[in-house]
XYZ file of C-alpha atoms in Angstrom:
706
model
C -23.869 36.723 6.659
C -24.023 32.866 6.110
C -27.130 30.902 6.267
C -25.796 29.259 9.973
C -26.009 33.006 11.271
C -29.553 33.750 10.132
C -30.907 31.033 11.876
C -28.535 30.079 14.279
C -29.236 29.785 18.341
C -28.673 33.594 18.725
C -31.925 34.374 17.083
C -33.868 33.484 20.024
C -36.736 31.135 20.387
C -38.875 30.036 17.465
C -42.749 29.349 17.593
C -45.125 27.260 15.502
C -43.626 26.184 12.377
C -40.546 27.137 12.314
C -39.802 25.349 15.673
C -40.614 22.238 13.449
C -38.520 23.290 10.187
C -34.876 22.446 10.462
C -32.084 24.570 10.685
C -29.622 25.200 7.492
C -27.551 22.725 8.060
C -29.521 20.029 8.597
C -31.639 20.907 5.814
C -28.516 20.936 3.509
C -26.892 17.890 4.953
C -30.317 16.130 3.982
C -30.508 17.263 0.069
C -26.821 15.936 0.005
C -27.571 12.740 1.118
C -30.403 12.071 -1.195
C -29.324 14.495 -4.246
C -24.839 13.065 -3.678
C -25.113 9.894 -5.374
C -27.905 10.767 -8.038
C -25.531 13.668 -9.269
C -22.409 11.547 -9.445
C -24.539 9.192 -11.800
C -25.789 11.776 -13.978
C -23.020 14.022 -14.049
C -20.946 10.892 -15.248
C -23.454 9.371 -17.442
C -24.209 12.517 -19.273
C -20.589 14.000 -19.473
C -19.353 10.374 -20.459
C -21.869 9.995 -23.061
C -20.948 13.535 -24.747
C -17.053 12.698 -24.587
C -17.861 9.173 -25.998
C -19.798 11.055 -29.432
C -17.019 13.464 -28.926
C -14.260 11.285 -29.684
C -16.318 8.850 -31.619
C -15.794 5.507 -29.401
C -19.468 5.312 -29.675
C -19.799 5.354 -33.591
C -20.437 2.438 -35.352
C -17.194 0.505 -36.651
C -17.240 -0.447 -40.408
C -16.256 -4.424 -40.186
C -17.696 -6.227 -36.807
C -19.644 -3.634 -35.253
C -20.963 -4.903 -31.446
C -24.295 -2.563 -31.905
C -25.277 -1.133 -29.114
C -24.753 -3.471 -26.723
C -20.971 -2.937 -26.741
C -21.205 0.540 -27.543
C -23.544 1.846 -25.336
C -24.018 -0.924 -22.702
C -20.351 -2.040 -21.860
C -18.927 1.836 -21.123
C -22.358 1.949 -19.039
C -21.701 -1.350 -16.989
C -17.710 -0.039 -16.053
C -19.087 3.423 -15.451
C -21.436 1.259 -12.795
C -18.899 -1.176 -11.709
C -16.686 1.936 -10.712
C -18.990 3.321 -8.742
C -19.877 0.304 -6.711
C -16.236 -0.058 -6.441
C -15.303 3.016 -5.114
C -18.562 3.122 -2.842
C -17.517 -0.344 -1.243
C -14.124 0.816 -0.637
C -14.874 4.333 0.758
C -17.585 2.817 3.384
C -14.967 0.222 4.121
C -12.151 3.012 4.489
C -14.182 5.255 6.824
C -15.489 2.487 8.720
C -11.713 0.795 9.044
C -9.807 4.387 9.506
C -12.147 7.363 10.511
C -15.383 7.111 12.070
C -15.414 5.154 15.860
C -17.037 1.800 16.036
C -18.162 2.239 19.708
C -19.756 5.169 21.450
C -20.332 5.534 25.108
C -19.033 4.190 28.504
C -21.031 0.644 27.495
C -19.154 0.199 24.152
C -22.394 0.253 22.162
C -21.759 -0.017 18.205
C -22.274 3.336 16.498
C -25.335 3.487 14.518
C -23.225 5.941 11.196
C -20.591 3.156 11.541
C -23.357 0.222 10.799
C -24.805 2.572 8.379
C -21.361 2.319 6.751
C -21.391 -1.240 6.440
C -24.678 -1.434 4.797
C -23.372 1.081 2.456
C -20.545 -1.496 1.569
C -23.042 -4.076 1.474
C -25.470 -2.635 -0.848
C -22.399 -1.064 -3.001
C -20.433 -4.928 -2.903
C -23.459 -6.529 -4.168
C -23.928 -3.900 -6.994
C -20.652 -4.554 -7.952
C -20.607 -8.439 -8.251
C -23.671 -7.993 -10.631
C -22.063 -4.967 -12.675
C -18.876 -7.274 -12.779
C -20.847 -9.700 -14.535
C -22.342 -7.383 -16.892
C -19.360 -5.745 -17.806
C -17.741 -9.534 -18.707
C -20.726 -10.147 -21.015
C -20.829 -6.794 -22.717
C -16.754 -6.891 -23.083
C -17.288 -10.355 -24.706
C -19.749 -8.975 -27.018
C -17.472 -5.489 -27.761
C -14.512 -8.312 -28.496
C -16.024 -10.583 -30.648
C -18.251 -7.975 -32.137
C -20.758 -9.025 -34.533
C -19.889 -12.810 -34.420
C -21.324 -11.994 -30.962
C -24.742 -12.474 -32.112
C -24.067 -15.804 -34.548
C -23.994 -19.359 -33.190
C -24.393 -20.271 -29.669
C -23.790 -17.040 -27.525
C -23.403 -19.117 -24.371
C -20.721 -21.441 -25.691
C -18.623 -18.214 -27.417
C -19.077 -16.438 -24.019
C -18.220 -19.508 -21.936
C -14.721 -20.131 -24.743
C -13.739 -16.208 -24.069
C -13.449 -16.492 -20.723
C -12.183 -19.691 -20.014
C -9.229 -19.431 -23.193
C -8.698 -15.595 -24.172
C -6.516 -13.530 -21.603
C -9.393 -10.544 -21.396
C -12.210 -12.651 -20.391
C -10.186 -14.790 -18.070
C -8.760 -11.514 -16.235
C -12.566 -10.343 -16.003
C -13.636 -13.741 -14.754
C -11.022 -13.104 -12.380
C -12.422 -9.884 -11.127
C -16.249 -10.524 -11.107
C -14.909 -13.899 -8.708
C -12.909 -11.183 -6.174
C -15.910 -9.007 -6.185
C -18.023 -12.340 -5.445
C -15.026 -12.780 -2.455
C -15.658 -9.113 -1.455
C -19.386 -9.120 -1.205
C -19.288 -12.401 0.977
C -16.511 -10.899 3.319
C -18.504 -7.731 3.491
C -21.724 -9.441 4.495
C -20.149 -11.712 7.016
C -17.727 -9.641 9.269
C -18.536 -7.089 11.649
C -15.761 -6.506 14.029
C -12.671 -4.146 13.298
C -10.301 -6.921 11.933
C -13.251 -8.677 9.651
C -13.996 -4.998 8.051
C -10.003 -4.724 7.667
C -10.395 -8.261 6.202
C -13.099 -6.850 3.823
C -11.429 -3.844 2.569
C -8.163 -5.902 1.411
C -10.706 -8.300 -0.500
C -12.500 -5.526 -2.035
C -8.702 -3.699 -2.965
C -7.917 -6.820 -4.591
C -9.092 -6.209 -8.230
C -7.944 -2.899 -8.586
C -4.563 -4.889 -9.365
C -6.621 -7.344 -12.281
C -7.904 -3.623 -13.386
C -4.585 -2.122 -13.466
C -3.449 -5.364 -16.025
C -6.268 -4.307 -18.334
C -4.813 -0.918 -18.791
C -2.070 -1.883 -21.131
C -0.655 -4.290 -23.179
C 1.722 -6.451 -21.265
C 3.807 -6.589 -24.662
C 4.319 -2.957 -25.374
C 6.960 -0.805 -24.100
C 6.023 0.890 -20.439
C 4.360 -1.780 -18.855
C 5.530 -1.557 -15.589
C 4.996 2.134 -15.692
C 1.684 1.813 -16.943
C 0.432 -0.707 -15.100
C 1.917 1.008 -11.717
C 0.718 4.303 -12.171
C -2.745 3.037 -13.277
C -3.113 0.620 -9.637
C -1.866 4.046 -7.845
C -4.254 5.697 -9.834
C -7.423 3.723 -8.824
C -6.447 3.371 -5.135
C -6.196 7.291 -4.861
C -9.340 7.426 -7.080
C -11.581 4.931 -4.730
C -10.193 6.635 -1.572
C -11.131 10.110 -2.542
C -14.398 9.583 -4.484
C -15.364 6.608 -1.957
C -14.873 8.233 0.996
C -16.496 11.798 -0.468
C -19.458 9.503 -1.397
C -19.868 7.866 2.002
C -19.949 10.628 4.196
C -22.880 12.485 1.632
C -24.945 9.051 2.631
C -24.437 9.388 6.070
C -24.653 13.553 6.141
C -27.981 13.935 8.489
C -26.611 11.208 10.741
C -23.232 13.174 10.961
C -24.995 16.801 10.748
C -26.208 15.754 14.809
C -22.398 14.786 15.883
C -20.138 16.801 18.062
C -16.896 14.919 16.570
C -18.164 16.128 13.040
C -15.040 18.309 12.541
C -12.647 15.636 13.667
C -14.070 13.037 11.326
C -14.267 15.314 8.410
C -10.241 16.719 9.339
C -9.324 12.630 9.317
C -11.288 11.983 5.849
C -9.435 15.087 4.541
C -6.185 14.010 5.351
C -6.891 10.793 3.277
C -8.602 13.140 0.685
C -4.940 15.043 0.392
C -2.925 11.818 0.261
C -5.458 10.518 -2.362
C -5.444 13.771 -4.722
C -1.418 13.765 -4.821
C -1.479 9.892 -6.046
C -4.283 10.903 -8.568
C -2.025 13.525 -9.587
C 1.202 12.020 -9.475
C 0.026 8.782 -11.546
C -2.585 10.356 -13.949
C 0.593 12.330 -15.262
C 3.010 9.208 -15.577
C 0.231 7.244 -17.051
C -0.722 10.299 -19.523
C 2.861 10.902 -20.489
C 3.039 7.061 -22.279
C 0.515 7.945 -24.098
C 0.498 11.955 -25.120
C 3.672 12.510 -26.116
C 3.594 16.029 -27.911
C 1.750 19.518 -27.108
C 0.035 18.346 -30.486
C -1.479 15.028 -28.800
C -2.702 17.078 -26.440
C -4.471 19.450 -28.036
C -4.884 18.036 -31.503
C -6.290 14.897 -30.458
C -10.129 13.572 -28.850
C -7.885 11.325 -26.294
C -5.641 14.551 -25.390
C -8.895 16.616 -24.986
C -10.666 14.287 -22.697
C -7.791 13.672 -21.004
C -7.193 17.735 -20.408
C -10.808 18.168 -19.308
C -9.921 15.053 -16.692
C -6.933 17.414 -15.664
C -9.020 20.103 -15.083
C -11.957 18.567 -12.946
C -9.378 16.669 -10.699
C -7.313 20.381 -10.063
C -10.825 21.988 -9.674
C -11.518 18.757 -7.057
C -8.196 19.785 -5.523
C -9.239 23.318 -4.884
C -12.478 22.171 -2.939
C -10.574 20.490 -1.197
C -7.727 22.921 -0.073
C -10.885 25.405 0.938
C -12.315 22.440 3.442
C -8.915 22.389 4.886
C -8.675 26.161 4.618
C -12.205 27.627 5.228
C -14.598 24.513 6.554
C -12.831 22.319 8.948
C -12.092 24.587 11.662
C -15.362 25.949 11.701
C -17.117 22.341 12.020
C -14.424 21.881 14.928
C -15.467 24.956 16.769
C -12.002 26.742 16.406
C -9.420 28.157 13.845
C -10.882 30.820 11.182
C -14.216 30.829 12.911
C -15.676 30.027 16.071
C -19.071 29.699 18.152
C -22.173 27.937 17.353
C -23.752 30.093 14.482
C -20.079 30.049 13.131
C -20.367 26.439 13.429
C -23.724 25.645 11.685
C -22.378 27.888 8.669
C -19.110 25.751 8.313
C -21.630 22.672 8.759
C -24.076 24.333 5.738
C -21.324 25.151 3.727
C -19.734 21.922 3.770
C -22.382 19.823 2.742
C -23.078 22.232 -0.389
C -19.132 21.603 -1.191
C -19.780 17.791 -1.029
C -22.594 18.287 -3.158
C -19.788 20.083 -5.735
C -17.344 17.695 -5.485
C -19.780 14.798 -5.973
C -20.920 16.123 -9.103
C -17.392 16.758 -10.177
C -16.763 13.546 -9.392
C -19.056 11.708 -11.084
C -17.981 13.759 -14.317
C -14.345 12.563 -13.597
C -15.127 8.795 -13.502
C -17.643 9.216 -16.703
C -14.351 10.429 -18.604
C -12.428 8.136 -17.257
C -14.290 5.269 -18.856
C -14.532 7.281 -22.008
C -10.434 7.377 -21.994
C -10.358 3.522 -21.582
C -12.714 3.293 -24.886
C -10.860 5.966 -26.471
C -7.387 5.079 -28.718
C -4.581 7.023 -27.430
C -2.060 8.976 -29.404
C 0.679 6.817 -28.790
C -0.482 3.532 -29.769
C -0.736 0.489 -27.077
C 0.839 -2.190 -29.144
C 3.716 -4.368 -29.409
C 6.005 -3.331 -32.223
C 5.940 -4.970 -35.739
C 8.945 -7.225 -35.490
C 9.680 -7.418 -31.869
C 13.131 -8.829 -30.485
C 13.979 -11.820 -28.660
C 14.043 -9.808 -25.551
C 10.880 -7.480 -25.941
C 9.000 -10.980 -26.876
C 9.935 -11.989 -23.251
C 10.009 -8.719 -21.385
C 8.078 -6.410 -23.057
C 10.671 -3.802 -23.216
C 13.666 -3.121 -25.516
C 16.778 -4.571 -24.486
C 19.009 -2.031 -22.732
C 22.984 -1.525 -23.771
C 25.241 -4.134 -22.426
C 26.078 -4.493 -18.581
C 28.476 -2.641 -17.282
C 29.379 -0.984 -13.544
C 28.265 2.603 -14.899
C 24.990 1.390 -16.589
C 24.023 -0.245 -13.325
C 23.502 3.432 -12.103
C 22.510 5.071 -15.759
C 19.424 2.807 -16.751
C 16.258 3.436 -15.080
C 12.807 2.026 -15.122
C 10.810 3.498 -12.651
C 8.396 1.924 -10.635
C 5.528 4.145 -9.722
C 4.374 1.980 -7.158
C 7.580 1.665 -5.177
C 8.204 5.668 -5.626
C 5.266 6.013 -3.970
C 5.885 3.837 -1.463
C 9.862 4.961 -0.932
C 8.928 8.728 -1.229
C 5.813 8.471 0.949
C 7.425 6.432 3.877
C 10.362 8.964 3.819
C 7.868 12.089 4.122
C 5.820 10.401 6.509
C 9.182 9.448 8.601
C 10.524 12.971 8.308
C 6.865 14.119 9.300
C 6.411 12.153 12.299
C 10.125 13.467 13.349
C 8.923 17.173 12.938
C 6.138 16.205 15.126
C 8.131 15.463 17.733
C 10.732 18.146 17.896
C 8.180 20.727 17.807
C 6.237 18.591 20.924
C 10.066 19.201 22.728
C 11.036 15.581 22.035
C 14.239 14.188 20.468
C 14.415 11.978 17.669
C 18.005 10.254 16.713
C 19.721 11.762 13.563
C 21.463 9.127 12.840
C 18.137 6.938 13.006
C 16.426 9.383 10.862
C 19.433 8.961 8.477
C 19.444 5.581 8.232
C 15.731 5.107 7.207
C 16.488 8.182 4.231
C 18.926 5.940 2.972
C 17.485 2.831 3.256
C 14.144 4.205 1.363
C 16.664 5.375 -1.479
C 18.510 2.084 -1.703
C 14.617 0.579 -1.858
C 14.117 3.322 -4.352
C 17.497 2.184 -6.608
C 16.755 -1.880 -6.163
C 13.123 -1.432 -7.336
C 13.438 1.550 -10.534
C 16.989 1.379 -11.040
C 19.555 -0.504 -13.275
C 19.379 -3.866 -11.066
C 15.677 -3.526 -11.973
C 16.054 -3.282 -15.761
C 18.940 -6.283 -15.817
C 17.760 -8.504 -13.855
C 14.869 -8.700 -16.069
C 17.507 -10.051 -18.898
C 20.546 -11.308 -16.680
C 20.483 -13.746 -14.196
C 23.328 -12.087 -12.433
C 21.056 -8.513 -12.713
C 18.248 -10.248 -11.113
C 20.962 -11.927 -8.046
C 21.970 -8.630 -7.423
C 18.732 -7.070 -6.689
C 17.525 -10.490 -4.923
C 20.626 -10.015 -2.286
C 20.019 -5.876 -2.146
C 16.547 -6.672 -1.536
C 17.035 -9.238 0.976
C 20.343 -8.207 2.726
C 21.539 -4.418 2.263
C 18.237 -2.368 2.430
C 16.411 -3.830 5.750
C 19.795 -3.257 7.773
C 19.284 0.996 7.692
C 15.339 0.305 7.593
C 15.139 -1.393 10.844
C 17.831 0.740 12.226
C 15.333 3.605 11.275
C 13.139 1.746 13.769
C 9.909 3.350 12.473
C 7.290 1.567 14.529
C 9.286 3.188 17.601
C 8.934 6.810 15.916
C 5.366 5.811 14.602
C 4.447 5.222 18.690
C 5.694 8.254 19.816
C 4.800 10.622 17.180
C 1.047 9.952 17.116
C -1.075 9.682 20.233
C -3.643 7.328 20.544
C -7.362 7.848 19.909
C -9.649 7.913 22.528
C -12.988 7.624 20.825
C -13.315 4.285 19.959
C -11.960 4.706 16.238
C -8.831 3.087 15.040
C -6.209 5.400 13.674
C -2.382 4.390 11.895
C -1.401 4.054 15.225
C -3.711 1.516 16.595
C -3.696 -0.421 13.161
C 0.378 -1.078 13.591
C 0.018 -2.068 16.940
C -3.155 -4.797 16.403
C -0.719 -6.014 13.116
C 2.972 -5.917 15.379
C 1.357 -7.422 18.394
C -1.080 -10.094 16.289
C -0.161 -13.961 16.580
C 0.966 -13.689 12.629
C 3.283 -11.246 12.994
C 4.890 -12.517 16.155
C 4.738 -15.966 14.116
C 6.853 -14.739 11.493
C 8.778 -12.333 13.654
C 10.551 -14.994 15.744
C 14.053 -15.164 14.990
C 14.286 -18.925 14.646
C 11.064 -18.345 11.830
C 12.937 -15.417 10.852
C 15.743 -17.014 9.820
C 14.407 -19.870 8.282
C 12.138 -17.883 5.995
C 15.197 -15.532 5.526
C 17.066 -18.549 4.201
C 14.430 -21.366 2.963
C 12.563 -18.665 0.765
C 16.111 -18.865 -1.371
C 16.159 -22.397 -1.903
C 12.212 -22.743 -2.530
C 12.248 -19.655 -4.856
C 15.183 -20.558 -7.373
C 15.156 -24.642 -7.126
C 11.321 -25.041 -7.110
C 10.468 -23.505 -10.683
C 8.234 -20.663 -8.917
C 10.779 -18.124 -10.327
C 9.678 -18.000 -13.652
C 6.132 -16.341 -12.106
C 8.287 -13.693 -11.131
C 9.819 -13.078 -14.098
C 6.809 -13.532 -16.627
C 3.830 -11.816 -14.500
C 3.792 -8.056 -13.215
C 1.918 -9.258 -10.163
C 4.482 -11.922 -9.295
C 7.611 -9.346 -10.138
C 5.890 -7.335 -7.274
C 4.962 -9.910 -4.458
C 8.440 -11.280 -4.797
C 9.992 -7.901 -3.648
C 7.526 -7.694 -0.775
C 8.198 -11.121 0.147
C 12.037 -10.846 0.338
C 11.912 -7.669 1.590
C 10.064 -8.450 4.594
C 11.794 -11.412 5.122
C 15.328 -9.658 5.448
C 13.616 -7.137 7.071
C 12.084 -9.812 10.163
C 15.463 -11.327 10.043
C 17.803 -8.212 10.686
C 14.807 -7.094 13.072
C 15.530 -10.184 15.413
C 19.421 -9.027 15.418
C 19.486 -5.519 15.494
C 15.881 -4.169 16.069
C 14.706 -2.217 18.769
C 10.756 -2.117 17.031
C 7.975 -3.561 19.459
C 6.605 -6.896 18.179
C 9.715 -9.525 18.518
C 10.926 -11.671 21.354
C 14.729 -11.471 20.642
C 17.276 -13.976 21.835
C 20.408 -13.500 24.340
C 23.053 -11.527 22.361
C 25.505 -14.378 22.359
C 22.323 -16.581 20.718
C 21.501 -14.008 18.335
C 25.516 -13.768 16.837
C 25.347 -17.618 16.143
C 21.892 -17.335 14.863
C 23.458 -14.976 12.154
C 26.183 -16.836 11.502
C 24.547 -20.051 10.992
C 22.098 -18.164 8.345
C 25.021 -16.748 6.356
C 26.972 -20.016 6.318
C 23.994 -21.361 4.957
C 23.853 -18.195 2.557
C 26.815 -19.094 1.589
C 26.085 -22.433 0.439
C 23.770 -21.810 -1.809
C 25.406 -19.055 -3.496
C 27.957 -22.158 -4.509
C 25.233 -24.675 -5.065
C 24.299 -21.988 -7.892
C 27.687 -21.768 -9.317
C 28.014 -25.658 -9.292
C 25.049 -25.964 -11.375
C 24.678 -27.373 -14.374
C 21.116 -26.659 -15.348
C 19.570 -23.540 -16.120
C 17.296 -21.887 -13.509
C 14.703 -19.816 -15.688
C 16.004 -21.188 -18.583
C 13.106 -20.459 -20.812
C 13.165 -16.629 -19.803
C 16.924 -16.243 -19.685
C 18.547 -18.677 -22.213
C 16.718 -17.244 -24.934
C 17.169 -13.772 -24.081
C 19.381 -13.313 -27.240
C 21.326 -10.163 -26.173
C 24.641 -11.495 -27.864
C 26.884 -9.881 -25.236
C 29.787 -12.339 -25.790
C 28.505 -14.651 -22.916
C 26.133 -18.016 -22.561
C 23.143 -17.498 -20.154
C 25.196 -20.367 -17.900
C 28.177 -18.789 -17.682
C 25.943 -15.375 -16.138
C 24.446 -18.248 -13.878
C 27.332 -18.976 -12.506
C 28.140 -15.349 -11.873
C 25.304 -14.915 -10.192
C 25.972 -17.285 -8.063
C 29.335 -15.701 -7.135
C 27.375 -12.693 -6.545
C 25.299 -14.654 -4.189
C 27.975 -15.541 -2.251
C 30.204 -12.704 -1.849
C 27.571 -9.835 -1.700
C 26.373 -11.432 2.008
C 29.772 -10.601 3.261
C 29.854 -6.886 3.779
C 25.815 -6.424 4.985
C 26.966 -9.690 7.904
C 29.947 -7.883 8.518
C 28.362 -4.507 9.096
C 25.023 -6.510 11.068
C 27.675 -8.402 13.508
C 29.394 -5.076 13.840
C 25.985 -3.101 14.906
C 24.628 -6.404 17.013
C 28.457 -6.147 18.928
C 27.994 -2.360 19.574
C 24.394 -3.210 20.660
C 25.805 -5.840 23.019
C 28.601 -3.567 24.698
C 25.784 -0.539 25.088
C 23.530 -2.936 27.013
C 25.950 -4.698 29.027
C 27.634 -0.994 29.988
C 23.656 -0.143 30.891
C 23.245 -3.055 32.799
C 27.088 -2.373 34.934
C 25.667 1.234 35.251
C 22.365 0.200 36.913
C 24.235 -2.205 38.918
C 26.182 0.357 40.136
C 23.480 2.855 41.095
C 21.562 0.205 42.417
C 24.727 -0.507 44.777
C 25.485 3.121 45.752
C 21.773 3.576 46.762
C 21.253 0.326 48.655
C 25.012 0.447 50.175
C 25.710 -2.742 48.132
C 23.048 -4.655 49.999
C 22.805 -7.238 47.749
C 26.681 -8.215 48.260
C 26.450 -7.823 52.076
C 23.272 -10.035 52.021
C 25.306 -12.933 49.698
C 28.691 -11.979 52.293
C 26.069 -12.716 54.836
C 24.963 -15.986 53.181
C 28.375 -17.384 52.733
C 29.587 -16.437 56.084
C 26.386 -18.635 58.110
C 27.319 -21.532 55.936
C 30.751 -21.096 57.372
C 29.672 -20.998 60.256
C 27.078 -23.986 60.150
C 30.072 -25.878 58.623
C 32.719 -25.179 61.604
C 29.882 -25.823 64.206
C 28.633 -29.665 62.455
C 32.533 -30.167 62.376
C 33.286 -29.231 65.984
C 30.720 -31.719 67.326
C 31.685 -35.210 69.100
C 31.088 -37.898 67.177
C 29.543 -40.665 68.567
């Protein structure tokens, strides 16, 4: 018998002191609120300290030891920083997508929603202070014994202005301060969403810290760590925020709905954490002896086991608890609901303790040398100095399809978008609605093309050859967007998801807000989309900013996002059906398409006829020795830019013509039905008007003139 059933409403009224005593779920919720965060911190500190001793990461070094500040202060500050970042993002995510902002008919702000903002404010303040502490302790740990000699402040200033590691942490500290200001400044839904975006930005810089830019596997390491951090902060941050709101949530009738929404986020986060953790771990631990025979491998195994335990608890939530909280499913009735509530908060306490341990082990892994060293090669080639990766084999058509360098970020995006699309189609069909199979095939094909563009041979050779880069670029902006637009993802989303009625915003509501925002409508305007589509090419290749997309990981990812969106917006304005675009009439669309493609052809010719190398400090120093110069390869890239647009342009023109014909046929049928229904009243009225005009003319001509 559960505690909820022993103390539930079926036991009859209570008297005296028993009447004032809160029932089981309320007591458990209060215990959760008061104990969750201390449990998280205690588990992380204790297990992290033991792991530091076990791995030897806390042992004094023989030369240049940084002392206790470096060996113990830095891991402690990092753990506090990670906790604050997790809680900040988790609270804002719940405020943006789980809890309703308003309640009741008057639209009063929900007090639990306001408490979430308070949690975010406190956590973001701690985040800013702890980032400063990490910056100082990182300098101490890096400088070693030299940190205590001479002018400490002057040496610290040199560290944060002249050393890459110091500059990165200075950037993280500045971004944390900006996020803190945003959390305090905004109260609207859109404002909180901006604060959430600002809080997520430091994750990009944190991912760059996890791997040397000169060592091989940089793309996989940085991408997988970014995905891992996003998954952890969504999962653990949401859980901690729920725990801190526990007593208020227990009194809510929609507790089951809120927990169900969080559970969906937690499931997605679990999949992200497992995939990214495996990808990142495989770069540092290769053999079984590395797993079992090294301190790094053993700590990694312990972290993996605890993560699987968290996944098991999450499965228990979805299997046995959420239905009871909602008053349906596995259990029903008030007593069963209270029992499910008490069980839920007990599991939350266990989860927070395990999450604290996982976070502590994560800090220890960042301080422990992996079995596979994260160091650049001793005698790197020119290509390895520039790209951080070994030179691929000479390019031919076969190698463009056999060489792969998987980008975990785009694996998550493409696979996730495909799965979500198919789930939406399934939901429609289960409901009895239909969705075009052709559109489904188009979307899956678009995601497959995007996956190849970001992880296949064109990505590999795009880093070492201008021609390879041009293939990747043209495919991004002209090939992948066509099937993506034909998939009509926004229309499918609007049909598959029902609108929320409780004052909260889900995926459907946020997509609608974004699609109909003035910012999105500006960039989706057909003229703006065409100018952005064509003009971005000139700016990117002739202004010198291309080198940042080659030298930096962030620049490369921003390039992919920008040109994919530029191509998507342009194609959407020509042949799309999704909302958010005020499309021109079909003849004007065709004219815009032809003019834009003509400009595109002139761009390719300008590349072919150019005599100066574009990004010459990169492609001119690659040293591949494949029998052609960098300038000859650039001419090939110009030919590709000119020629690769023909087939996509033709396909878009054919699709536009098909839409035009279908629209004209539909309009003709509408007119036919209208005429049949009204007896051709419109034509009869028009003929009557003409007859009246003719009669008036005859009458005026028959009058005698004076």
